[in-house]
Amino acid sequence: MKKISLLASLSLSALTLAPGHAQNRSYEGEYKMNTWSVTVTPMLTRFVGDLSQGVYRAVPELGPGGKQTAAIGLSVNKQLTHLFGASVNLSTGQLRDGKRQIYNANFRSDFFQGSLTAQMNLKSLLFGTRKLKRWKWDVYTGIGQMWFDTRVYDLTTGNLIRFSNNRFDYSSLTAGRWEGDGSRFTREIVVPLGTALHYELTPRLDLGLDFTLNNVNTEKLDMTVGSTDPNYNSNPANVFLFRRGDSKLDKYASLGLALTYKLGRNAVRVGKDGNYDFTKGRYHLRWTDPKDLIKPPYNPTMNDADSIAKANMPKPVDPRLYTDTDNDGVADLFDKEPSTPAGSVVSGAGVAMNLDSIISSLLRSKLTPECEALFSNIEFDTDKATIRPASQETLRKVIELLNVKTNCGIILVGHADYRASYGYNVQLSKRRVEAAKRFLTRAGLTDASRVLVEYYGEYRPVAPNTSGDNLQRNRRVEIRIVPQNMLRSPRYQSGFRTDPAEPR
C-alpha cells in the first residue's frame, strides 16, 4: 500500500512539472524565455557496499558473471531561474559485485528509482554569465525511492544463497523486515548527490557528462550485513532483522552521457559574438540570464547629444507672427496692409476700413446676417486708465455697430509697457480693460454679456520698450469685434478667464 501511495505521489509530481500540463509556459519575465527540457541519460553503474571487491563468479557459466552494469534514466526539467532548476527523474538498471574474503559471494540487483532533485548552476555563480557561454556546470541533490530485487550467489558453487523478497524465505517489503506479502521488490529511500557538465550543441540539444552518487538508506542493498562478529555474520537470517550491522549504508555511483532536448517556441542561442538579441527568438533560461537580454542604457557623447538636439529642434517660427508693425491688432504675418495709420479700424486681414461707412451701411441693412472681424486699438497715457476723447469717439462707433449687429461680440485685451513691476502692470492693464468695458455699457451698449476681457500687463508688447513711441504703442487696449459664435468656442468657454490670477 505504501508503494502504491509513493508511486502516486511521484506520478502527480511528474504531471505537475510536465510540459504538457503547464502548456509549456515560458519564463514570466520582461522577455519571453523557454524553461522546460527533457534529458535521456544512458549510464554505467558501480556498487559501493559490503559485497564490493570487483569479484564475480569463479565459474561464469553457472550464473551471473563479471559484466559491467548499466542503467538508463529519463528526466523532465524545469528551470526556475537562471541559477536554479528542478527535475523529476526516473531510472532503471542493474547492479553487480562480489567479495571473496569473508563472504565468498556475489550478487545481482535489478532496480527502479524515482526522485525529485534541485540543481544549481555553479558555472554562472562562480564565473558569471559572460564567460564560457556554451558551458554549464551543475551540482544537484534531492530525495527519492528505490525499488530493488537482489539475489546473492556463492562464489564457489554458484548456488543461490538468499534474495531480497520472497514470501517463504524470510523476505520483506523493506530489507530487514519480515512481512512477506509476495512482492518481488524491496523499497528504500535514496538521496542522490551529483554534478553534471553540459555543452550547448544547438539551440535545441545539449550534451553532458553526469556523475551521481546515490545514498541508499540501507546496508542491505546487497542482502549482506557487515559485522566484526563472526557469529552474527555467519547467520544469513540476520539480514532480515531490524538490527543493523557494523557496515556503512550502501551506495552506488553512476556515470552517464546526458542528452538534453530543450522545449519551447522559437529556440535560439547566443551567437559567437556573445551578443543577445531577443527579437530573434526565445533563449533558454538554463543558458541565458534574463539580465543579459536587457540592453545597456545609451549614454550619448556631447557630439551625439548636439546632433540629437539639432535633429529634433523645431523649425524657427516666423517672427512676423509676433509682430504688429502698424499696431492695428493684426500680426504682420496675416496683415495685408502692414502700414495702416495709427488708430485705423481694420478687417481681420489688416485692411483699413472706414468705420463710419461700415456703420452707415449696416444701419441701412439691419438684417445683414454677416459679422465681419474688425480690429482696432485705443491708447492710454503713462500709468493711466482714463479713456482719451479720441478713443471715446471710437468706442461710441463700436457701440453703434454692436447694437445694430447683434450677432457680433467684442473682446477687449489690455496691455501695459514695462516700466513697473510685473504684478503692478497686470493690474494696470486690468483697470484699462475695465474702464473700456464700463464706458461701453454706460454709453449705450444694450447687451453687456457680449463683452469679454483679457489682460496681460507687459507680457505681450507690440514693440520693443526702447523709445517713447514704442512705450506709447504698448499702453493700449485692443478692440476685437468678432462673430458672437467665436465667444462660445472652447478657447473662451473652458480656457478663458475674465479675471485671471496671472496672465495666460
Short mmCIF file of C-alpha atoms in Angstrom, two decimals:
data_model
loop_
_atom_site.label_atom_id
_atom_site.label_comp_id
_atom_site.label_asym_id
_atom_site.label_seq_id
_atom_site.Cartn_x
_atom_site.Cartn_y
_atom_site.Cartn_z
CA MET A 1 0.00 0.00 0.00
CA LYS A 2 2.87 2.36 0.84
CA LYS A 3 4.50 1.58 -2.50
CA ILE A 4 1.28 2.47 -4.34
CA SER A 5 0.95 5.78 -2.47
CA LEU A 6 4.55 6.78 -3.20
CA LEU A 7 4.17 5.88 -6.86
CA ALA A 8 1.05 8.01 -6.98
CA SER A 9 2.92 10.93 -5.40
CA LEU A 10 5.76 10.70 -7.91
CA SER A 11 3.31 10.43 -10.78
CA LEU A 12 1.43 13.50 -9.58
CA SER A 13 4.68 15.46 -9.27
CA ALA A 14 5.71 14.41 -12.77
CA LEU A 15 2.37 15.51 -14.19
CA THR A 16 2.60 18.84 -12.38
CA LEU A 17 6.04 19.59 -13.79
CA ALA A 18 5.40 18.05 -17.20
CA PRO A 19 5.46 20.46 -20.16
CA GLY A 20 2.06 19.32 -21.38
CA HIS A 21 0.43 20.08 -18.05
CA ALA A 22 1.96 23.55 -17.86
CA GLN A 23 1.27 24.18 -21.56
CA ASN A 24 4.98 24.85 -21.98
CA ARG A 25 4.70 28.19 -20.24
CA SER A 26 7.76 30.36 -20.62
CA TYR A 27 9.66 32.40 -18.09
CA GLU A 28 7.40 35.09 -16.66
CA GLY A 29 9.80 37.97 -17.00
CA GLU A 30 10.26 41.05 -19.14
CA TYR A 31 11.45 38.88 -22.04
CA LYS A 32 9.85 35.56 -23.03
CA MET A 33 12.20 32.63 -22.37
CA ASN A 34 11.89 28.85 -22.63
CA THR A 35 12.24 26.89 -19.38
CA TRP A 36 11.39 23.20 -19.98
CA SER A 37 13.66 20.39 -21.18
CA VAL A 38 13.83 16.58 -21.29
CA THR A 39 17.02 14.56 -20.67
CA VAL A 40 17.84 10.94 -21.56
CA THR A 41 20.94 9.52 -19.83
CA PRO A 42 22.44 6.08 -20.53
CA MET A 43 24.87 5.37 -17.69
CA LEU A 44 27.35 2.93 -16.19
CA THR A 45 26.70 1.93 -12.58
CA ARG A 46 29.04 0.85 -9.78
CA PHE A 47 28.04 -0.58 -6.39
CA VAL A 48 29.70 0.52 -3.11
CA GLY A 49 28.96 -1.73 -0.11
CA ASP A 50 29.80 -4.97 1.71
CA LEU A 51 29.96 -7.16 -1.41
CA SER A 52 32.23 -4.73 -3.22
CA GLN A 53 35.59 -6.01 -4.44
CA GLY A 54 35.05 -6.47 -8.16
CA VAL A 55 34.94 -10.27 -7.68
CA TYR A 56 32.30 -12.28 -9.54
CA ARG A 57 31.58 -15.96 -10.03
CA ALA A 58 34.58 -18.23 -10.49
CA VAL A 59 32.50 -20.32 -12.90
CA PRO A 60 30.64 -17.78 -15.11
CA GLU A 61 28.65 -20.42 -16.99
CA LEU A 62 26.91 -21.42 -13.76
CA GLY A 63 25.44 -17.99 -13.08
CA PRO A 64 25.90 -14.24 -13.24
CA GLY A 65 29.33 -13.24 -14.46
CA GLY A 66 31.52 -10.18 -14.13
CA LYS A 67 29.82 -7.84 -16.57
CA GLN A 68 29.87 -4.06 -16.26
CA THR A 69 26.44 -2.93 -15.05
CA ALA A 70 24.43 -0.16 -16.60
CA ALA A 71 21.18 1.81 -16.33
CA ILE A 72 19.19 4.38 -18.23
CA GLY A 73 17.49 7.49 -16.91
CA LEU A 74 14.82 9.92 -18.04
CA SER A 75 14.37 13.42 -16.56
CA VAL A 76 11.85 16.20 -17.04
CA ASN A 77 13.49 19.51 -16.13
CA LYS A 78 12.07 22.88 -15.20
CA GLN A 79 14.39 25.89 -14.95
CA LEU A 80 13.05 28.17 -12.22
CA THR A 81 15.70 30.90 -12.51
CA HIS A 82 18.96 31.07 -14.40
CA LEU A 83 20.80 29.66 -11.36
CA PHE A 84 18.25 27.15 -10.02
CA GLY A 85 16.16 24.37 -11.53
CA ALA A 86 14.19 21.26 -10.56
CA SER A 87 13.79 17.81 -12.12
CA VAL A 88 11.66 14.70 -11.91
CA ASN A 89 13.95 11.70 -12.55
CA LEU A 90 13.18 8.06 -13.36
CA SER A 91 15.85 5.38 -13.91
CA THR A 92 16.14 1.61 -14.17
CA GLY A 93 19.12 -0.70 -14.40
CA GLN A 94 21.25 -3.31 -12.66
CA LEU A 95 24.00 -3.56 -10.00
CA ARG A 96 26.53 -6.42 -9.57
CA ASP A 97 29.55 -7.01 -7.41
CA GLY A 98 31.16 -9.62 -5.14
CA LYS A 99 33.73 -10.27 -2.45
CA ARG A 100 35.75 -13.44 -1.82
CA GLN A 101 37.08 -12.58 1.64
CA ILE A 102 34.67 -13.33 4.50
CA TYR A 103 31.59 -13.55 2.23
CA ASN A 104 32.73 -15.69 -0.74
CA ALA A 105 29.63 -14.37 -2.55
CA ASN A 106 28.49 -12.09 -5.30
CA PHE A 107 25.09 -10.52 -6.02
CA ARG A 108 22.90 -9.13 -8.77
CA SER A 109 20.29 -6.43 -8.12
CA ASP A 110 17.67 -5.17 -10.59
CA PHE A 111 16.38 -1.76 -9.57
CA PHE A 112 13.99 1.01 -10.44
CA GLN A 113 14.31 4.52 -8.96
CA GLY A 114 12.34 7.76 -8.91
CA SER A 115 13.48 11.05 -7.40
CA LEU A 116 12.99 14.80 -7.25
CA THR A 117 16.16 16.89 -7.46
CA ALA A 118 17.14 20.56 -7.33
CA GLN A 119 20.05 21.90 -9.40
CA MET A 120 22.31 24.92 -9.00
CA ASN A 121 24.28 26.43 -11.89
CA LEU A 122 27.82 26.73 -10.48
CA LYS A 123 29.36 27.98 -13.71
CA SER A 124 27.33 31.19 -13.73
CA LEU A 125 27.58 31.53 -9.98
CA LEU A 126 31.39 31.32 -9.94
CA PHE A 127 32.42 32.67 -13.35
CA GLY A 128 29.49 34.86 -14.35
CA THR A 129 27.22 34.65 -17.36
CA ARG A 130 29.53 36.36 -19.85
CA LYS A 131 32.25 33.68 -19.71
CA LEU A 132 32.11 30.12 -21.07
CA LYS A 133 28.71 30.82 -22.64
CA ARG A 134 28.47 27.34 -24.21
CA TRP A 135 29.26 25.51 -20.94
CA LYS A 136 27.16 24.75 -17.90
CA TRP A 137 28.30 23.11 -14.65
CA ASP A 138 25.58 21.96 -12.25
CA VAL A 139 25.52 20.40 -8.81
CA TYR A 140 22.34 18.80 -7.55
CA THR A 141 20.73 16.84 -4.76
CA GLY A 142 17.30 15.53 -3.94
CA ILE A 143 15.32 12.66 -2.48
CA GLY A 144 13.57 9.66 -3.94
CA GLN A 145 12.76 5.99 -3.57
CA MET A 146 14.47 2.90 -4.89
CA TRP A 147 12.87 -0.48 -5.55
CA PHE A 148 15.33 -3.38 -5.87
CA ASP A 149 15.33 -7.16 -6.31
CA THR A 150 18.66 -8.57 -5.04
CA ARG A 151 19.93 -12.19 -5.33
CA VAL A 152 23.15 -13.43 -3.67
CA TYR A 153 25.22 -16.37 -5.04
CA ASP A 154 28.02 -18.48 -3.62
CA LEU A 155 31.29 -17.79 -5.49
CA THR A 156 32.43 -21.42 -5.33
CA THR A 157 29.31 -23.34 -6.23
CA GLY A 158 27.22 -20.68 -7.92
CA ASN A 159 24.24 -21.64 -5.75
CA LEU A 160 21.65 -19.04 -4.83
CA ILE A 161 22.14 -18.19 -1.16
CA ARG A 162 19.34 -15.67 -0.50
CA PHE A 163 17.32 -12.95 -2.20
CA SER A 164 15.59 -9.84 -1.01
CA ASN A 165 11.89 -10.58 -1.26
CA ASN A 166 10.25 -13.95 -1.28
CA ARG A 167 7.17 -14.84 0.64
CA PHE A 168 8.57 -18.08 2.02
CA ASP A 169 12.26 -17.21 2.58
CA TYR A 170 12.33 -14.52 5.23
CA SER A 171 11.56 -11.91 2.60
CA SER A 172 10.42 -8.33 3.31
CA LEU A 173 8.85 -5.24 1.83
CA THR A 174 11.69 -3.27 3.38
CA ALA A 175 15.02 -5.03 3.72
CA GLY A 176 15.37 -6.07 7.35
CA ARG A 177 11.63 -6.55 7.96
CA TRP A 178 9.79 -9.83 7.60
CA GLU A 179 6.33 -9.07 6.27
CA GLY A 180 6.20 -11.36 3.26
CA ASP A 181 3.37 -10.19 1.04
CA GLY A 182 4.88 -11.81 -2.02
CA SER A 183 6.24 -8.57 -3.54
CA ARG A 184 9.32 -9.04 -5.66
CA PHE A 185 10.87 -5.64 -4.88
CA THR A 186 12.19 -4.11 -1.71
CA ARG A 187 11.86 -0.36 -1.31
CA GLU A 188 14.16 2.13 0.39
CA ILE A 189 14.70 5.88 0.46
CA VAL A 190 17.59 7.16 -1.65
CA VAL A 191 19.37 10.54 -1.63
CA PRO A 192 21.18 11.35 -4.91
CA LEU A 193 24.13 13.77 -4.92
CA GLY A 194 25.65 14.66 -8.24
CA THR A 195 27.32 17.00 -10.66
CA ALA A 196 26.97 17.46 -14.40
CA LEU A 197 28.94 19.28 -17.08
CA HIS A 198 26.93 20.28 -20.17
CA TYR A 199 27.78 21.78 -23.54
CA GLU A 200 25.19 23.56 -25.71
CA LEU A 201 25.40 21.90 -29.13
CA THR A 202 22.47 23.62 -30.82
CA PRO A 203 19.53 25.81 -29.78
CA ARG A 204 17.67 22.54 -29.06
CA LEU A 205 20.30 19.98 -27.95
CA ASP A 206 22.78 19.85 -25.05
CA LEU A 207 25.35 17.13 -24.42
CA GLY A 208 26.64 16.47 -20.92
CA LEU A 209 28.61 14.21 -18.61
CA ASP A 210 26.69 13.33 -15.46
CA PHE A 211 28.05 11.74 -12.27
CA THR A 212 25.75 10.74 -9.38
CA LEU A 213 26.38 9.13 -6.00
CA ASN A 214 23.14 7.55 -4.75
CA ASN A 215 23.00 7.11 -0.98
CA VAL A 216 20.54 4.31 -0.15
CA ASN A 217 19.03 4.23 3.31
CA THR A 218 20.03 0.62 3.96
CA GLU A 219 23.11 -1.57 4.27
CA LYS A 220 21.17 -4.46 2.75
CA LEU A 221 21.02 -3.48 -0.92
CA ASP A 222 23.38 -6.46 -1.49
CA MET A 223 21.42 -8.56 1.05
CA THR A 224 24.55 -8.71 3.21
CA VAL A 225 25.14 -7.27 6.68
CA GLY A 226 28.73 -6.40 7.59
CA SER A 227 29.96 -7.26 11.12
CA THR A 228 33.11 -7.86 13.06
CA ASP A 229 31.30 -10.61 14.92
CA PRO A 230 31.74 -13.92 13.02
CA ASN A 231 28.78 -15.46 14.78
CA TYR A 232 26.50 -12.60 13.78
CA ASN A 233 27.73 -12.55 10.19
CA SER A 234 27.62 -16.31 9.80
CA ASN A 235 23.89 -16.43 10.31
CA PRO A 236 22.22 -15.45 7.00
CA ALA A 237 18.91 -14.86 8.76
CA ASN A 238 20.38 -11.77 10.44
CA VAL A 239 19.92 -9.86 7.19
CA PHE A 240 16.15 -9.90 7.73
CA LEU A 241 16.27 -8.48 11.24
CA PHE A 242 15.74 -4.88 12.26
CA ARG A 243 19.19 -4.58 13.82
CA ARG A 244 21.97 -3.09 11.78
CA GLY A 245 25.41 -4.45 11.30
CA ASP A 246 28.71 -2.58 11.56
CA SER A 247 28.94 -1.68 7.90
CA LYS A 248 28.03 1.69 6.41
CA LEU A 249 24.91 2.31 4.36
CA ASP A 250 25.16 1.04 0.80
CA LYS A 251 25.71 3.37 -2.16
CA TYR A 252 26.01 3.14 -5.87
CA ALA A 253 27.51 5.53 -8.37
CA SER A 254 26.56 6.24 -11.96
CA LEU A 255 28.41 7.93 -14.80
CA GLY A 256 26.26 8.84 -17.77
CA LEU A 257 26.18 10.67 -21.08
CA ALA A 258 23.24 13.09 -20.85
CA LEU A 259 21.42 14.24 -23.99
CA THR A 260 19.01 17.12 -23.30
CA TYR A 261 16.31 18.38 -25.64
CA LYS A 262 15.15 21.94 -24.83
CA LEU A 263 11.44 22.53 -25.29
CA GLY A 264 9.72 25.79 -26.19
CA ARG A 265 8.97 28.13 -29.07
CA ASN A 266 11.42 29.78 -31.46
CA ALA A 267 14.51 28.40 -29.71
CA VAL A 268 17.73 30.38 -30.23
CA ARG A 269 21.12 30.54 -28.52
CA VAL A 270 23.67 33.26 -28.09
CA GLY A 271 25.82 33.91 -31.15
CA LYS A 272 29.58 33.61 -31.42
CA ASP A 273 29.88 37.36 -30.88
CA GLY A 274 28.34 36.93 -27.42
CA ASN A 275 25.54 39.39 -28.11
CA TYR A 276 21.91 38.65 -27.28
CA ASP A 277 19.00 39.73 -29.47
CA PHE A 278 15.60 38.83 -28.01
CA THR A 279 13.88 39.80 -31.27
CA LYS A 280 15.32 36.70 -33.00
CA GLY A 281 13.51 34.20 -30.73
CA ARG A 282 13.45 32.80 -27.21
CA TYR A 283 16.57 31.90 -25.31
CA HIS A 284 16.52 29.10 -22.75
CA LEU A 285 16.65 30.13 -19.12
CA ARG A 286 19.15 27.37 -18.25
CA TRP A 287 21.70 29.02 -20.58
CA THR A 288 20.75 32.70 -20.52
CA ASP A 289 20.44 35.14 -17.64
CA PRO A 290 17.46 37.48 -18.29
CA LYS A 291 19.68 40.39 -17.22
CA ASP A 292 21.84 39.81 -20.29
CA LEU A 293 18.85 40.48 -22.54
CA ILE A 294 18.39 43.99 -21.17
CA LYS A 295 20.11 46.48 -23.43
CA PRO A 296 22.55 48.76 -21.60
CA PRO A 297 21.44 52.37 -21.30
CA TYR A 298 22.62 54.61 -24.09
CA ASN A 299 24.88 57.39 -22.83
CA PRO A 300 25.38 59.82 -25.71
CA THR A 301 28.54 61.86 -26.09
CA MET A 302 28.37 65.62 -26.32
CA ASN A 303 28.53 65.38 -30.10
CA ASP A 304 25.72 62.81 -30.10
CA ALA A 305 23.60 64.97 -27.82
CA ASP A 306 24.22 68.01 -30.02
CA SER A 307 23.25 66.07 -33.15
CA ILE A 308 20.08 64.73 -31.49
CA ALA A 309 19.13 68.21 -30.31
CA LYS A 310 19.63 69.69 -33.77
CA ALA A 311 17.67 66.88 -35.42
CA ASN A 312 14.73 67.38 -33.06
CA MET A 313 14.83 71.16 -32.92
CA PRO A 314 11.55 72.66 -34.21
CA LYS A 315 11.65 74.86 -37.23
CA PRO A 316 12.02 78.54 -36.37
CA VAL A 317 8.73 80.38 -36.06
CA ASP A 318 8.19 83.23 -38.48
CA PRO A 319 8.86 86.35 -36.37
CA ARG A 320 6.07 88.15 -38.22
CA LEU A 321 3.65 86.04 -36.18
CA TYR A 322 4.61 88.04 -33.07
CA THR A 323 4.99 91.49 -34.57
CA ASP A 324 2.37 94.10 -35.44
CA THR A 325 4.24 96.95 -37.11
CA ASP A 326 1.25 99.25 -37.61
CA ASN A 327 -0.31 98.40 -34.23
CA ASP A 328 -3.68 97.60 -35.74
CA GLY A 329 -4.20 94.31 -33.86
CA VAL A 330 -3.37 92.05 -36.83
CA ALA A 331 0.00 90.23 -36.86
CA ASP A 332 2.28 91.14 -39.75
CA LEU A 333 2.19 87.53 -40.98
CA PHE A 334 -1.52 87.90 -41.78
CA ASP A 335 -1.66 91.68 -42.33
CA LYS A 336 -2.35 92.54 -45.96
CA GLU A 337 -1.72 96.21 -45.18
CA PRO A 338 1.11 96.23 -42.60
CA SER A 339 1.42 100.03 -42.60
CA THR A 340 -2.06 101.33 -41.84
CA PRO A 341 -2.14 104.65 -39.95
CA ALA A 342 -2.32 104.56 -36.16
CA GLY A 343 -5.84 104.26 -34.80
CA SER A 344 -7.21 102.76 -38.01
CA VAL A 345 -10.05 100.31 -37.88
CA VAL A 346 -9.07 97.24 -39.91
CA SER A 347 -10.62 93.98 -41.03
CA GLY A 348 -9.41 90.54 -39.97
CA ALA A 349 -6.93 90.72 -42.85
CA GLY A 350 -5.47 94.03 -41.63
CA VAL A 351 -7.11 96.10 -44.40
CA ALA A 352 -8.04 99.62 -43.28
CA MET A 353 -11.77 100.28 -43.21
CA ASN A 354 -13.90 103.38 -42.81
CA LEU A 355 -15.83 102.75 -39.63
CA ASP A 356 -18.38 105.46 -40.45
CA SER A 357 -19.08 103.89 -43.83
CA ILE A 358 -19.44 100.45 -42.27
CA ILE A 359 -21.88 101.67 -39.65
CA SER A 360 -23.89 103.66 -42.22
CA SER A 361 -24.06 100.57 -44.44
CA LEU A 362 -25.20 98.38 -41.57
CA LEU A 363 -27.82 100.92 -40.49
CA ARG A 364 -29.29 100.82 -43.96
CA SER A 365 -29.34 97.00 -43.92
CA LYS A 366 -30.16 95.94 -40.39
CA LEU A 367 -30.91 92.35 -41.39
CA THR A 368 -27.43 91.68 -42.77
CA PRO A 369 -26.51 88.31 -41.18
CA GLU A 370 -22.74 88.51 -41.58
CA CYS A 371 -20.44 89.81 -38.86
CA GLU A 372 -17.04 90.77 -40.19
CA ALA A 373 -13.99 90.64 -37.90
CA LEU A 374 -12.73 94.16 -37.11
CA PHE A 375 -9.69 95.23 -35.11
CA SER A 376 -8.62 98.50 -33.55
CA ASN A 377 -6.56 99.85 -30.65
CA ILE A 378 -7.07 102.67 -28.14
CA GLU A 379 -4.03 104.05 -26.30
CA PHE A 380 -3.54 105.40 -22.77
CA ASP A 381 -1.26 107.83 -21.01
CA THR A 382 1.52 106.57 -18.73
CA ASP A 383 0.15 104.84 -15.60
CA LYS A 384 -3.41 105.92 -16.53
CA ALA A 385 -6.62 104.02 -17.22
CA THR A 386 -8.57 107.03 -18.48
CA ILE A 387 -10.19 106.88 -21.92
CA ARG A 388 -8.91 109.65 -24.19
CA PRO A 389 -11.51 111.77 -26.09
CA ALA A 390 -10.39 110.37 -29.47
CA SER A 391 -10.69 106.84 -28.11
CA GLN A 392 -14.14 107.62 -26.71
CA GLU A 393 -15.31 108.51 -30.22
CA THR A 394 -14.01 105.17 -31.50
CA LEU A 395 -15.81 103.30 -28.73
CA ARG A 396 -19.10 105.10 -29.46
CA LYS A 397 -18.92 103.94 -33.07
CA VAL A 398 -18.26 100.42 -31.81
CA ILE A 399 -21.36 100.64 -29.61
CA GLU A 400 -23.43 101.79 -32.58
CA LEU A 401 -22.10 98.87 -34.61
CA LEU A 402 -22.76 96.25 -31.92
CA ASN A 403 -26.28 97.48 -31.27
CA VAL A 404 -27.05 97.00 -34.97
CA LYS A 405 -25.09 93.77 -35.48
CA THR A 406 -26.49 91.65 -32.63
CA ASN A 407 -24.63 88.58 -33.91
CA CYS A 408 -21.27 90.26 -33.11
CA GLY A 409 -19.28 90.21 -29.89
CA ILE A 410 -16.32 92.21 -28.62
CA ILE A 411 -13.10 91.20 -26.91
CA LEU A 412 -11.10 93.82 -25.01
CA VAL A 413 -7.45 92.94 -24.38
CA GLY A 414 -5.47 95.17 -22.02
CA HIS A 415 -1.68 95.80 -22.08
CA ALA A 416 0.98 97.99 -20.41
CA ASP A 417 4.59 98.96 -21.03
CA TYR A 418 7.39 97.51 -18.91
CA ARG A 419 8.04 100.43 -16.57
CA ALA A 420 6.76 98.92 -13.32
CA SER A 421 6.70 95.61 -11.53
CA TYR A 422 5.12 92.70 -13.27
CA GLY A 423 2.20 92.45 -10.83
CA TYR A 424 1.51 96.18 -10.99
CA ASN A 425 1.41 96.14 -14.80
CA VAL A 426 -1.07 93.26 -14.77
CA GLN A 427 -3.39 95.25 -12.52
CA LEU A 428 -2.91 98.37 -14.63
CA SER A 429 -3.89 96.51 -17.82
CA LYS A 430 -6.89 95.12 -15.94
CA ARG A 431 -8.04 98.64 -14.95
CA ARG A 432 -7.74 99.73 -18.58
CA VAL A 433 -9.98 96.98 -20.00
CA GLU A 434 -12.47 97.52 -17.18
CA ALA A 435 -12.55 101.23 -17.99
CA ALA A 436 -13.19 100.44 -21.65
CA LYS A 437 -15.95 97.95 -20.78
CA ARG A 438 -17.51 100.39 -18.31
CA PHE A 439 -17.56 103.10 -20.99
CA LEU A 440 -19.26 100.77 -23.47
CA THR A 441 -22.04 99.79 -21.08
CA ARG A 442 -22.62 103.35 -19.82
CA ALA A 443 -22.55 104.82 -23.31
CA GLY A 444 -25.40 102.68 -24.57
CA LEU A 445 -24.32 99.08 -25.33
CA THR A 446 -27.56 97.14 -24.98
CA ASP A 447 -26.08 93.68 -24.17
CA ALA A 448 -23.05 93.80 -21.85
CA SER A 449 -22.75 89.96 -21.90
CA ARG A 450 -21.26 90.23 -25.39
CA VAL A 451 -18.14 91.89 -23.95
CA LEU A 452 -15.24 89.70 -22.81
CA VAL A 453 -11.98 90.99 -21.34
CA GLU A 454 -8.40 89.77 -21.09
CA TYR A 455 -5.30 91.48 -19.68
CA TYR A 456 -1.61 90.63 -19.83
CA GLY A 457 0.35 93.52 -18.36
CA GLU A 458 3.74 93.84 -20.06
CA TYR A 459 3.65 90.21 -21.25
CA ARG A 460 2.66 90.90 -24.89
CA PRO A 461 4.29 94.08 -26.24
CA VAL A 462 3.78 95.02 -29.88
CA ALA A 463 7.04 96.98 -29.99
CA PRO A 464 10.36 96.95 -28.07
CA ASN A 465 10.23 99.13 -24.97
CA THR A 466 13.15 101.22 -26.19
CA SER A 467 11.59 104.55 -27.08
CA GLY A 468 8.75 106.82 -26.11
CA ASP A 469 6.75 105.99 -29.23
CA ASN A 470 7.10 102.27 -28.62
CA LEU A 471 6.12 102.66 -24.97
CA GLN A 472 3.00 104.53 -26.09
CA ARG A 473 2.11 101.73 -28.53
CA ASN A 474 2.36 99.18 -25.72
CA ARG A 475 -0.01 101.15 -23.44
CA ARG A 476 -3.13 100.01 -25.20
CA VAL A 477 -6.43 98.13 -25.20
CA GLU A 478 -7.06 96.03 -28.26
CA ILE A 479 -10.62 96.04 -29.60
CA ARG A 480 -11.57 92.89 -31.47
CA ILE A 481 -15.05 92.68 -32.98
CA VAL A 482 -15.73 89.06 -33.87
CA PRO A 483 -18.72 86.84 -34.71
CA GLN A 484 -20.52 86.03 -31.47
CA ASN A 485 -20.21 82.25 -32.07
CA MET A 486 -16.45 82.63 -31.58
CA LEU A 487 -17.13 83.55 -27.96
CA ARG A 488 -18.69 80.11 -27.48
CA SER A 489 -15.57 78.27 -28.69
CA PRO A 490 -13.55 76.08 -26.24
CA ARG A 491 -10.84 78.75 -26.19
CA TYR A 492 -13.27 81.06 -24.32
CA GLN A 493 -15.66 78.56 -22.72
CA SER A 494 -13.01 76.37 -20.99
CA GLY A 495 -9.69 78.20 -21.06
CA PHE A 496 -10.88 81.83 -20.93
CA ARG A 497 -10.82 83.70 -17.61
CA THR A 498 -12.27 87.17 -17.26
CA ASP A 499 -10.27 87.72 -14.10
CA PRO A 500 -7.11 85.56 -14.30
CA ALA A 501 -4.81 85.33 -11.33
CA GLU A 502 -1.87 85.58 -13.70
CA PRO A 503 -1.59 86.20 -17.44
CA ARG A 504 -2.05 83.38 -19.86
#
